């Protein structure tokens, strides 16, 4: 998740989020983690296998965005009948609107077979329970990548320019005062350029300065329907 673009919903960094489901004494625990690449997703599977060696299955699904390429989507039934675990888990992840996340459902067998429909329901429910817990505990965040721009202006101009930029919704990342004031701002160039031109009578210009990332708690309405 390092490409400039629209906001992305993901999980905040921190402890894994868990949610459970039980049917006919079989326990299903969904473990949800933020991941930035496929390797990190597979690490979660490995960790949970080591942590719960007595569990019958460690099924998984993950979604990872790759800059300049198609999203990576993977799932594993880990020995369950084909299509009864990984696929429904992946479908729930897709429907959540989140990206850059991996979920592993650890299953302890209760002695009674659930059948194809029961397994699909149980694995999907465990993922949904983990996602519900993520929303309940405000662990879902909205990540926004914005282009950054820098300029140098006279000290007498800096204060008014900064205020006008903030009023327009731009993010003032940094202001350094030396011989002149160097200001770094994140925002759309079509918004900030006219403000700079007006405040400096066209005497200053923006230069590309990379990008900035903001991360804020998301609300359910942030999920696209």
mmCIF file of C-alpha atoms in Angstrom:
data_model
loop_
_atom_site.group_PDB
_atom_site.id
_atom_site.type_symbol
_atom_site.label_atom_id
_atom_site.label_comp_id
_atom_site.label_asym_id
_atom_site.label_seq_id
_atom_site.Cartn_x
_atom_site.Cartn_y
_atom_site.Cartn_z
ATOM 1 C CA UNK A 1 0.000 0.000 0.000
ATOM 2 C CA UNK A 2 2.441 2.589 -1.144
ATOM 3 C CA UNK A 3 0.861 4.000 -4.251
ATOM 4 C CA UNK A 4 -0.687 7.449 -4.457
ATOM 5 C CA UNK A 5 -4.408 7.135 -5.003
ATOM 6 C CA UNK A 6 -7.728 6.999 -3.239
ATOM 7 C CA UNK A 7 -8.140 6.023 0.408
ATOM 8 C CA UNK A 8 -7.584 2.378 1.337
ATOM 9 C CA UNK A 9 -9.206 0.591 4.265
ATOM 10 C CA UNK A 10 -6.993 -1.748 6.238
ATOM 11 C CA UNK A 11 -6.229 -2.841 9.778
ATOM 12 C CA UNK A 12 -4.122 -0.698 12.062
ATOM 13 C CA UNK A 13 -0.789 -2.108 13.173
ATOM 14 C CA UNK A 14 -0.911 -3.852 16.518
ATOM 15 C CA UNK A 15 -2.070 -7.111 18.077
ATOM 16 C CA UNK A 16 -3.961 -9.591 15.936
ATOM 17 C CA UNK A 17 -7.741 -9.286 15.984
ATOM 18 C CA UNK A 18 -9.674 -12.449 16.818
ATOM 19 C CA UNK A 19 -13.229 -13.640 16.445
ATOM 20 C CA UNK A 20 -14.736 -17.058 17.032
ATOM 21 C CA UNK A 21 -17.517 -19.358 15.918
ATOM 22 C CA UNK A 22 -18.583 -22.761 17.240
ATOM 23 C CA UNK A 23 -20.766 -25.457 15.731
ATOM 24 C CA UNK A 24 -21.276 -29.048 16.910
ATOM 25 C CA UNK A 25 -18.317 -28.670 19.271
ATOM 26 C CA UNK A 26 -15.960 -27.696 16.459
ATOM 27 C CA UNK A 27 -14.255 -24.385 17.278
ATOM 28 C CA UNK A 28 -13.251 -21.907 14.587
ATOM 29 C CA UNK A 29 -11.080 -18.932 15.573
ATOM 30 C CA UNK A 30 -10.435 -16.242 12.969
ATOM 31 C CA UNK A 31 -7.163 -14.337 13.380
ATOM 32 C CA UNK A 32 -6.876 -11.118 11.404
ATOM 33 C CA UNK A 33 -3.637 -9.194 10.796
ATOM 34 C CA UNK A 34 -2.476 -6.307 8.652
ATOM 35 C CA UNK A 35 0.100 -7.415 6.071
ATOM 36 C CA UNK A 36 2.047 -5.474 3.456
ATOM 37 C CA UNK A 37 3.122 -8.375 1.269
ATOM 38 C CA UNK A 38 2.567 -12.059 0.553
ATOM 39 C CA UNK A 39 5.495 -13.105 2.732
ATOM 40 C CA UNK A 40 3.966 -11.433 5.786
ATOM 41 C CA UNK A 41 0.679 -13.212 5.125
ATOM 42 C CA UNK A 42 2.400 -16.579 4.995
ATOM 43 C CA UNK A 43 4.275 -15.733 8.193
ATOM 44 C CA UNK A 44 0.945 -15.487 10.031
ATOM 45 C CA UNK A 45 -0.019 -18.975 8.870
ATOM 46 C CA UNK A 46 3.330 -20.347 10.029
ATOM 47 C CA UNK A 47 3.069 -18.649 13.426
ATOM 48 C CA UNK A 48 -0.399 -20.028 14.082
ATOM 49 C CA UNK A 49 0.605 -23.553 13.057
ATOM 50 C CA UNK A 50 3.375 -23.409 15.635
ATOM 51 C CA UNK A 51 1.139 -21.830 18.283
ATOM 52 C CA UNK A 52 -1.711 -24.322 17.810
ATOM 53 C CA UNK A 53 -0.213 -27.656 16.681
ATOM 54 C CA UNK A 54 -3.233 -29.540 18.044
ATOM 55 C CA UNK A 55 -5.677 -27.814 15.709
ATOM 56 C CA UNK A 56 -6.961 -29.867 12.772
ATOM 57 C CA UNK A 57 -6.789 -27.086 10.136
ATOM 58 C CA UNK A 58 -5.208 -23.646 9.642
ATOM 59 C CA UNK A 59 -7.093 -22.245 6.648
ATOM 60 C CA UNK A 60 -6.176 -18.834 5.254
ATOM 61 C CA UNK A 61 -7.031 -16.019 2.884
ATOM 62 C CA UNK A 62 -5.363 -12.699 2.146
ATOM 63 C CA UNK A 63 -5.581 -9.605 -0.039
ATOM 64 C CA UNK A 64 -2.461 -7.545 -0.768
ATOM 65 C CA UNK A 65 -2.229 -4.569 -3.129
ATOM 66 C CA UNK A 66 0.938 -4.353 -5.215
ATOM 67 C CA UNK A 67 2.029 -0.960 -6.627
ATOM 68 C CA UNK A 68 1.705 -0.977 -10.387
ATOM 69 C CA UNK A 69 0.337 -4.520 -10.528
ATOM 70 C CA UNK A 70 -2.805 -6.516 -9.887
ATOM 71 C CA UNK A 71 -3.901 -7.222 -6.332
ATOM 72 C CA UNK A 72 -2.655 -10.542 -4.939
ATOM 73 C CA UNK A 73 -5.464 -12.741 -3.640
ATOM 74 C CA UNK A 74 -4.744 -16.169 -2.196
ATOM 75 C CA UNK A 75 -6.628 -18.723 -0.112
ATOM 76 C CA UNK A 76 -6.011 -22.197 1.268
ATOM 77 C CA UNK A 77 -8.394 -24.940 2.428
ATOM 78 C CA UNK A 78 -5.543 -26.652 4.319
ATOM 79 C CA UNK A 79 -7.015 -30.115 3.967
ATOM 80 C CA UNK A 80 -10.694 -29.228 4.195
ATOM 81 C CA UNK A 81 -12.850 -30.273 1.190
ATOM 82 C CA UNK A 82 -12.041 -28.049 -1.785
ATOM 83 C CA UNK A 83 -13.857 -24.729 -1.750
ATOM 84 C CA UNK A 84 -15.290 -25.076 1.760
ATOM 85 C CA UNK A 85 -12.823 -22.897 3.683
ATOM 86 C CA UNK A 86 -10.377 -20.666 1.818
ATOM 87 C CA UNK A 87 -12.822 -19.527 -0.866
ATOM 88 C CA UNK A 88 -15.626 -18.433 1.502
ATOM 89 C CA UNK A 89 -13.035 -16.767 3.728
ATOM 90 C CA UNK A 90 -11.680 -14.816 0.761
ATOM 91 C CA UNK A 91 -15.202 -13.797 -0.261
ATOM 92 C CA UNK A 92 -15.857 -12.341 3.181
ATOM 93 C CA UNK A 93 -12.574 -10.409 3.016
ATOM 94 C CA UNK A 94 -13.480 -9.025 -0.399
ATOM 95 C CA UNK A 95 -16.873 -7.939 0.855
ATOM 96 C CA UNK A 96 -15.336 -6.173 3.852
ATOM 97 C CA UNK A 97 -13.713 -3.487 1.703
ATOM 98 C CA UNK A 98 -10.370 -3.977 3.469
ATOM 99 C CA UNK A 99 -7.049 -4.580 1.759
ATOM 100 C CA UNK A 100 -3.582 -5.456 2.989
ATOM 101 C CA UNK A 101 -5.007 -8.023 5.404
ATOM 102 C CA UNK A 102 -4.649 -11.725 6.075
ATOM 103 C CA UNK A 103 -7.009 -13.946 8.035
ATOM 104 C CA UNK A 104 -6.303 -17.436 9.306
ATOM 105 C CA UNK A 105 -9.076 -19.580 10.729
ATOM 106 C CA UNK A 106 -7.817 -22.186 13.172
ATOM 107 C CA UNK A 107 -10.193 -25.145 13.545
ATOM 108 C CA UNK A 108 -10.383 -27.650 16.373
ATOM 109 C CA UNK A 109 -12.495 -30.636 15.302
ATOM 110 C CA UNK A 110 -15.403 -31.437 17.608
ATOM 111 C CA UNK A 111 -15.982 -34.993 16.483
ATOM 112 C CA UNK A 112 -18.959 -34.395 14.190
ATOM 113 C CA UNK A 113 -18.620 -33.669 10.488
ATOM 114 C CA UNK A 114 -20.371 -30.455 9.416
ATOM 115 C CA UNK A 115 -20.830 -31.199 5.732
ATOM 116 C CA UNK A 116 -19.983 -28.889 2.860
ATOM 117 C CA UNK A 117 -22.588 -26.254 3.704
ATOM 118 C CA UNK A 118 -21.699 -26.298 7.384
ATOM 119 C CA UNK A 119 -18.019 -25.754 6.686
ATOM 120 C CA UNK A 120 -18.668 -22.872 4.294
ATOM 121 C CA UNK A 121 -20.916 -21.238 6.884
ATOM 122 C CA UNK A 122 -18.495 -21.806 9.773
ATOM 123 C CA UNK A 123 -15.365 -20.515 8.054
ATOM 124 C CA UNK A 124 -17.164 -17.453 6.725
ATOM 125 C CA UNK A 125 -18.669 -16.778 10.148
ATOM 126 C CA UNK A 126 -15.275 -16.926 11.860
ATOM 127 C CA UNK A 127 -13.864 -14.338 9.461
ATOM 128 C CA UNK A 128 -16.940 -12.132 9.918
ATOM 129 C CA UNK A 129 -16.545 -12.372 13.691
ATOM 130 C CA UNK A 130 -12.931 -11.185 13.473
ATOM 131 C CA UNK A 131 -13.929 -8.311 11.181
ATOM 132 C CA UNK A 132 -16.773 -7.322 13.517
ATOM 133 C CA UNK A 133 -14.294 -7.218 16.382
ATOM 134 C CA UNK A 134 -11.940 -5.033 14.305
ATOM 135 C CA UNK A 135 -14.730 -2.504 13.707
ATOM 136 C CA UNK A 136 -15.935 -2.690 17.326
ATOM 137 C CA UNK A 137 -12.469 -1.893 18.671
ATOM 138 C CA UNK A 138 -11.759 0.850 16.085
ATOM 139 C CA UNK A 139 -8.920 -1.140 14.523
ATOM 140 C CA UNK A 140 -10.068 -0.452 10.949
ATOM 141 C CA UNK A 141 -8.259 2.569 9.507
ATOM 142 C CA UNK A 142 -8.474 4.644 6.347
ATOM 143 C CA UNK A 143 -5.065 5.178 4.754
ATOM 144 C CA UNK A 144 -4.665 8.023 2.282
ATOM 145 C CA UNK A 145 -1.588 8.658 0.139
ATOM 146 C CA UNK A 146 -1.194 12.205 -1.164
ATOM 147 C CA UNK A 147 1.454 13.886 -3.329
ATOM 148 C CA UNK A 148 3.718 16.282 -1.423
ATOM 149 C CA UNK A 149 5.001 19.606 -2.721
ATOM 150 C CA UNK A 150 7.623 22.044 -1.448
ATOM 151 C CA UNK A 151 8.290 25.738 -1.981
ATOM 152 C CA UNK A 152 10.375 28.557 -0.505
ATOM 153 C CA UNK A 153 8.836 31.920 0.378
ATOM 154 C CA UNK A 154 9.778 35.009 2.351
ATOM 155 C CA UNK A 155 9.101 34.908 6.076
ATOM 156 C CA UNK A 156 6.556 37.703 5.749
ATOM 157 C CA UNK A 157 4.489 35.518 3.411
ATOM 158 C CA UNK A 158 4.802 32.176 5.221
ATOM 159 C CA UNK A 159 2.209 32.690 7.964
ATOM 160 C CA UNK A 160 -0.585 33.829 5.687
ATOM 161 C CA UNK A 161 0.247 31.155 3.106
ATOM 162 C CA UNK A 162 0.149 28.387 5.715
ATOM 163 C CA UNK A 163 -3.195 29.590 7.046
ATOM 164 C CA UNK A 164 -4.722 29.801 3.567
ATOM 165 C CA UNK A 165 -3.501 26.323 2.673
ATOM 166 C CA UNK A 166 -4.965 24.817 5.842
ATOM 167 C CA UNK A 167 -8.273 26.581 5.216
ATOM 168 C CA UNK A 168 -8.360 24.979 1.762
ATOM 169 C CA UNK A 169 -7.940 21.512 3.268
ATOM 170 C CA UNK A 170 -4.277 20.990 2.394
ATOM 171 C CA UNK A 171 -2.000 19.282 4.895
ATOM 172 C CA UNK A 172 1.006 21.385 5.907
ATOM 173 C CA UNK A 173 3.617 18.727 6.557
ATOM 174 C CA UNK A 174 6.554 20.881 7.598
ATOM 175 C CA UNK A 175 7.798 24.474 7.706
ATOM 176 C CA UNK A 176 11.538 25.152 8.054
ATOM 177 C CA UNK A 177 12.742 28.681 8.756
ATOM 178 C CA UNK A 178 16.166 29.539 7.435
ATOM 179 C CA UNK A 179 17.104 32.442 5.226
ATOM 180 C CA UNK A 180 13.666 31.864 3.757
ATOM 181 C CA UNK A 181 10.765 29.665 4.850
ATOM 182 C CA UNK A 182 10.654 26.249 3.180
ATOM 183 C CA UNK A 183 7.156 24.785 3.303
ATOM 184 C CA UNK A 184 6.156 21.202 2.473
ATOM 185 C CA UNK A 185 2.485 20.565 1.785
ATOM 186 C CA UNK A 186 0.413 17.509 0.860
ATOM 187 C CA UNK A 187 -2.587 18.005 -1.371
ATOM 188 C CA UNK A 188 -3.908 18.324 -4.890
ATOM 189 C CA UNK A 189 -1.761 20.662 -6.980
ATOM 190 C CA UNK A 190 -4.853 22.247 -8.572
ATOM 191 C CA UNK A 191 -5.908 23.374 -5.085
ATOM 192 C CA UNK A 192 -2.617 24.591 -3.667
ATOM 193 C CA UNK A 193 -1.116 26.140 -6.801
ATOM 194 C CA UNK A 194 -3.547 29.087 -7.083
ATOM 195 C CA UNK A 195 -3.082 29.848 -3.374
ATOM 196 C CA UNK A 196 0.703 30.069 -3.738
ATOM 197 C CA UNK A 197 0.411 32.138 -6.903
ATOM 198 C CA UNK A 198 -1.925 34.612 -5.205
ATOM 199 C CA UNK A 199 0.112 34.930 -2.016
ATOM 200 C CA UNK A 200 3.431 35.433 -3.851
ATOM 201 C CA UNK A 201 2.158 37.256 -6.960
ATOM 202 C CA UNK A 202 3.460 34.360 -9.032
ATOM 203 C CA UNK A 203 6.942 34.610 -7.550
ATOM 204 C CA UNK A 204 7.114 31.070 -6.128
ATOM 205 C CA UNK A 205 6.379 27.603 -7.462
ATOM 206 C CA UNK A 206 5.801 24.126 -6.061
ATOM 207 C CA UNK A 207 8.350 21.347 -6.546
ATOM 208 C CA UNK A 208 7.501 17.623 -6.172
ATOM 209 C CA UNK A 209 8.517 16.330 -2.730
ATOM 210 C CA UNK A 210 7.402 12.688 -2.756
ATOM 211 C CA UNK A 211 4.232 11.729 -0.968
ATOM 212 C CA UNK A 212 2.774 11.617 2.521
ATOM 213 C CA UNK A 213 0.559 9.047 4.167
ATOM 214 C CA UNK A 214 -2.212 9.729 6.641
ATOM 215 C CA UNK A 215 -3.961 7.067 8.692
ATOM 216 C CA UNK A 216 -7.214 7.701 10.537
ATOM 217 C CA UNK A 217 -9.862 5.579 12.211
ATOM 218 C CA UNK A 218 -12.451 4.515 9.648
ATOM 219 C CA UNK A 219 -16.213 4.438 9.986
ATOM 220 C CA UNK A 220 -18.534 1.810 8.463
ATOM 221 C CA UNK A 221 -19.756 4.344 5.905
ATOM 222 C CA UNK A 222 -16.216 4.418 4.447
ATOM 223 C CA UNK A 223 -16.847 0.963 2.981
ATOM 224 C CA UNK A 224 -17.949 1.125 -0.646
ATOM 225 C CA UNK A 225 -21.315 -0.502 -1.236
#
